[in-house]
Structures are given as C-alpha cells and as structure tokens.
Coordinates of C-alpha atoms in Angstrom, one line a residue:
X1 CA 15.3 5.2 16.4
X2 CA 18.0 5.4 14.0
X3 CA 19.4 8.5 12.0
X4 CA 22.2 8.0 9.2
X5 CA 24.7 11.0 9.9
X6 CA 27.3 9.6 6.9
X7 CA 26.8 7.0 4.3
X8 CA 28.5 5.4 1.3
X9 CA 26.4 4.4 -1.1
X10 CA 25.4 0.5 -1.6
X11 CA 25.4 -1.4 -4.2
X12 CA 21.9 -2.0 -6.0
X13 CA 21.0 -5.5 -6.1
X14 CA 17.5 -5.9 -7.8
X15 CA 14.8 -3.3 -8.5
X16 CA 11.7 -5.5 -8.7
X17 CA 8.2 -2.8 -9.8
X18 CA 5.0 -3.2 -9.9
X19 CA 2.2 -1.0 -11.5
X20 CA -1.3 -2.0 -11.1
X21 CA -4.1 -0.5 -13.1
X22 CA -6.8 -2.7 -12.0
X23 CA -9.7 -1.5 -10.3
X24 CA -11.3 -2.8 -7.7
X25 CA -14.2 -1.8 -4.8
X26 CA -15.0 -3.5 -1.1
X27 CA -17.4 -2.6 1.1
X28 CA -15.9 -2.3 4.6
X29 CA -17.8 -2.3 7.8
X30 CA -16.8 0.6 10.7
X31 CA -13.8 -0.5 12.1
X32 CA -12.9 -3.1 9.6
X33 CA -10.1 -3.7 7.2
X34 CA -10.1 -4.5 3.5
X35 CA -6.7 -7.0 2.1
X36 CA -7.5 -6.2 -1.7
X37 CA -6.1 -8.5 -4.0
X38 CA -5.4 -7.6 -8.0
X39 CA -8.3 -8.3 -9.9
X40 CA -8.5 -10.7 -12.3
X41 CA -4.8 -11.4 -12.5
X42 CA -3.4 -15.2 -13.2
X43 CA -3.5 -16.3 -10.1
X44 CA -6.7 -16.3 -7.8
X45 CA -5.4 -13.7 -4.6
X46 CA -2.6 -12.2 -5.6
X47 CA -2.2 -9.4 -2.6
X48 CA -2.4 -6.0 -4.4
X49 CA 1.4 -5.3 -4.3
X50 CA 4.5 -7.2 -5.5
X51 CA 5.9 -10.3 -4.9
X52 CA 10.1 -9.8 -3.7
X53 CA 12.3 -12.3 -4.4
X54 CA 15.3 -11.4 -2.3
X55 CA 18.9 -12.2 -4.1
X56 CA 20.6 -12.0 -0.1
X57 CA 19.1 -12.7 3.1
X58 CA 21.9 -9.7 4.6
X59 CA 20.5 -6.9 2.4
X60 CA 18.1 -4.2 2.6
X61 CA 14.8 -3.9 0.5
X62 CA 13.6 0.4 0.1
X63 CA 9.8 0.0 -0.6
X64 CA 8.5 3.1 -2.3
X65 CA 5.3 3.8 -4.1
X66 CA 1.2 4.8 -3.6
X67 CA -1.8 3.6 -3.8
X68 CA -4.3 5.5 -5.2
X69 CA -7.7 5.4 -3.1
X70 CA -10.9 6.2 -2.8
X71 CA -14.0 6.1 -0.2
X72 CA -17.0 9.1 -0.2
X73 CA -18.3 10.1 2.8
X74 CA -15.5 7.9 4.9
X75 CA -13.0 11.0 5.6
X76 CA -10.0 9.3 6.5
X77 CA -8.5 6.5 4.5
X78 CA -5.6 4.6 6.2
X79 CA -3.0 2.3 4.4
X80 CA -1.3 -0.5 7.0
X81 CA 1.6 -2.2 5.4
X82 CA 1.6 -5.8 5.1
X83 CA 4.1 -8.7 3.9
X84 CA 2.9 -12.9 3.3
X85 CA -0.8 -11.4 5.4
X86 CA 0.9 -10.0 8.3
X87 CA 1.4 -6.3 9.5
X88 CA 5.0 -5.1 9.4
X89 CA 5.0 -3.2 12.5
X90 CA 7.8 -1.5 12.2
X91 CA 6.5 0.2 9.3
X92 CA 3.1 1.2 11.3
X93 CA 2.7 4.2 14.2
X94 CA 3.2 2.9 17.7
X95 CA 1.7 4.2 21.1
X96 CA -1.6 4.1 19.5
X97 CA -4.1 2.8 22.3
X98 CA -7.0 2.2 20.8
X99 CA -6.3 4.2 17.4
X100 CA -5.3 2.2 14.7
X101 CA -1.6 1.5 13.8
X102 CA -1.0 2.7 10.0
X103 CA 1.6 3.8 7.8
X104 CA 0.1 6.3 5.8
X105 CA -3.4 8.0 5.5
X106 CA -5.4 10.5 2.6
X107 CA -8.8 12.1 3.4
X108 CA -11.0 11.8 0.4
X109 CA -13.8 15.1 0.8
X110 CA -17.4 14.2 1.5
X111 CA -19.9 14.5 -0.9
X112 CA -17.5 14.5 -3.9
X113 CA -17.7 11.4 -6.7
X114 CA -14.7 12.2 -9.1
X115 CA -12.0 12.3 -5.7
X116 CA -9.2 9.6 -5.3
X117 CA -5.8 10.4 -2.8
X118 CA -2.9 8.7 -3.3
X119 CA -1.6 7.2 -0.4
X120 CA 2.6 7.2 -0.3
X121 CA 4.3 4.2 0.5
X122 CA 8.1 4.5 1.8
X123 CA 9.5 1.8 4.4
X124 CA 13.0 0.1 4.7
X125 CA 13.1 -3.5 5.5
X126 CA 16.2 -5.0 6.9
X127 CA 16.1 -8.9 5.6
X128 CA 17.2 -11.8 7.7
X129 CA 16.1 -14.3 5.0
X130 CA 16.3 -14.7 1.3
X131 CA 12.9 -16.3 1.1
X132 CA 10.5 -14.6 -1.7
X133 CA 7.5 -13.0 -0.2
X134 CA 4.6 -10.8 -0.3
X135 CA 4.8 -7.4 -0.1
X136 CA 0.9 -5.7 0.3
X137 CA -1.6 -3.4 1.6
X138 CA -4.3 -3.5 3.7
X139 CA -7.0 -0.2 3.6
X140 CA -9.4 0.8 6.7
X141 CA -11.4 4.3 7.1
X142 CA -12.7 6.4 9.4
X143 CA -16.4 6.2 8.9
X144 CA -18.8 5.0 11.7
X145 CA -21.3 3.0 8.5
X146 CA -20.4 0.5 6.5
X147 CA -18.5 2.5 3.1
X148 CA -17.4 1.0 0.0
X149 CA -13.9 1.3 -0.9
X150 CA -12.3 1.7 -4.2
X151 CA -8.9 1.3 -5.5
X152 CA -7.2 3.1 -8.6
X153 CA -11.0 4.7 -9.7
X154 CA -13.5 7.3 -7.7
X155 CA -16.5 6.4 -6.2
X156 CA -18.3 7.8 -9.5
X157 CA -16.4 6.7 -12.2
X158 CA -18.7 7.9 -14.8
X159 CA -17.5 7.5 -18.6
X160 CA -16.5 11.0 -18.9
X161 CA -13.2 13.1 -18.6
X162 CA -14.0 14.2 -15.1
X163 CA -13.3 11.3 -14.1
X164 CA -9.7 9.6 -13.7
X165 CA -8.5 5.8 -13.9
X166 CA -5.4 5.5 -11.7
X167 CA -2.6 3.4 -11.4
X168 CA -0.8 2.5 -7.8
X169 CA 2.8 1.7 -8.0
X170 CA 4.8 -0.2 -6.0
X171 CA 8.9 -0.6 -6.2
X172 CA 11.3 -2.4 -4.2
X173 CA 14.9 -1.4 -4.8
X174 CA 17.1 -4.1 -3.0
X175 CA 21.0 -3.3 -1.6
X176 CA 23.5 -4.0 0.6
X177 CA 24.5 -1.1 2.8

C-alpha cells in the first residue's frame, strides 16, 4: 500500500465518459456472476462500461463512476471490476477466503419494488501498454435462490412516477503523474 504525502498535479491527457441509460435484467443463480453488456447498442456485446483508448502506455487512467442496481429479496449486491473479461484484482478486496473479491457493494431492501443503489466506482490504473481496451462490470448477490438482476431500473418498474429510470456513469480521466 501506497499513500501520496505531496503531489504536483499532472497533466490531463484524455477524459473518455460514458453514460448508459439502457436497461437491462439477468437472472443469476446463488453464487453466480452476471457480465451485462449494453443493450441493443451497435455492436452485439459491448461490456456495460467504456471502451479506453490510452494516448501513453506510461500514464495513469482514474476510473470514476456508479452503476445503478437493482435485485429484490437478494440483500447484498456486489460490483467486481473488470477490463477485456478479466478481474482487475487490484481493484478487488484481498484476504477473502471463500468470500467474494469485489470492489464495491449496495444492499437493495427486501420486499421493496421501486428500490435501485448505486454502486460507486473509483480505481486508479497504472498502464504499461497503450493498447485500447475494455473497461467493465461484472454484478453477483447475496441470495441463496436464483434472483433476477436489473441494471439502471427497479425490480418493478411500473409506468408511474414512483418509479425511477437510471442512468450509470462511467469516466476515465487519463494523466501522467
């Protein structure tokens, strides 16, 4: 572990966003994982996130963002980090046993249709490439059943104004240190 005592600022060299407003449900099995991808956009499996095109393979990409998320009667909702379909483990909790390794987590309240969490994304990747990639999620929960899970909408998502249509953001500000 790493603290910054002093810094100078560096120097910005791309801010790449994106906001997704796509919705999007999976039903997930105890102990599985969902890799949502952005519904019908261009091209078939686009990872829900962004696609980082890095301008210097010696810089530093700050990831920043949430995902908003929803799953009834699951508890816990986890959020694992993910670039080109692979964890970033340095982004994920360690000494975990047989818990699973995530980045961030929201509890969504049982019995309750018109709940969605947002689940906060903030990671800095050190780059030793300049190779574009994937930057994505991957969702899990706590719930011994099979639950569906649903991205940017609640479980209920009647046509009236009790319920919300979300948007999850994600941003990656890229500089040299």
């Amino acid at each position: 572990m790493s603290y910054v005592k002093n810094s100078t600022g560096g120097k910005i060299l791309a801010v790449t966003q994106a906001i997704i407003d796509r919705v999007d449900s999976q039903s997930v099995s105890s102990g599985g994982t969902w890799n949502p991808t952005i519904p019908n956009v261009g091209s078939a499996g686009q990872y829900f996130g962004l696609t980082v095109s890095p301008i210097r393979a010696d810089s530093k990409i700050l990831f920043q963002g949430f995902v908003m998320a929803s799953c009834p009667d699951a508890g816990t909702i986890m959020m694992i980090l993910r670039k080109d379909g692979s964890d970033i483990t340095e982004a994920l909790g360690t000494n975990v046993s047989s818990r699973r390794p995530c980045h961030s987590a929201g509890y969504t309240p049982s019995g309750t249709t018109a709940s969605c969490v947002s689940l906060p994304i903030n990671y800095l990747m050190p780059l030793s490439s300049a190779t574009p990639f994937e930057f994505h999620i991957e969702l899990a929960h706590e719930s011994g059943s099979t639950r569906t899970m649903y991205i940017n909408r609640s479980s209920g998502d009647t046509d009236n104004n009790k319920f919300g249509r979300y948007v999850s953001v994600f941003t990656a500000t890229e500089f040299l240190s």
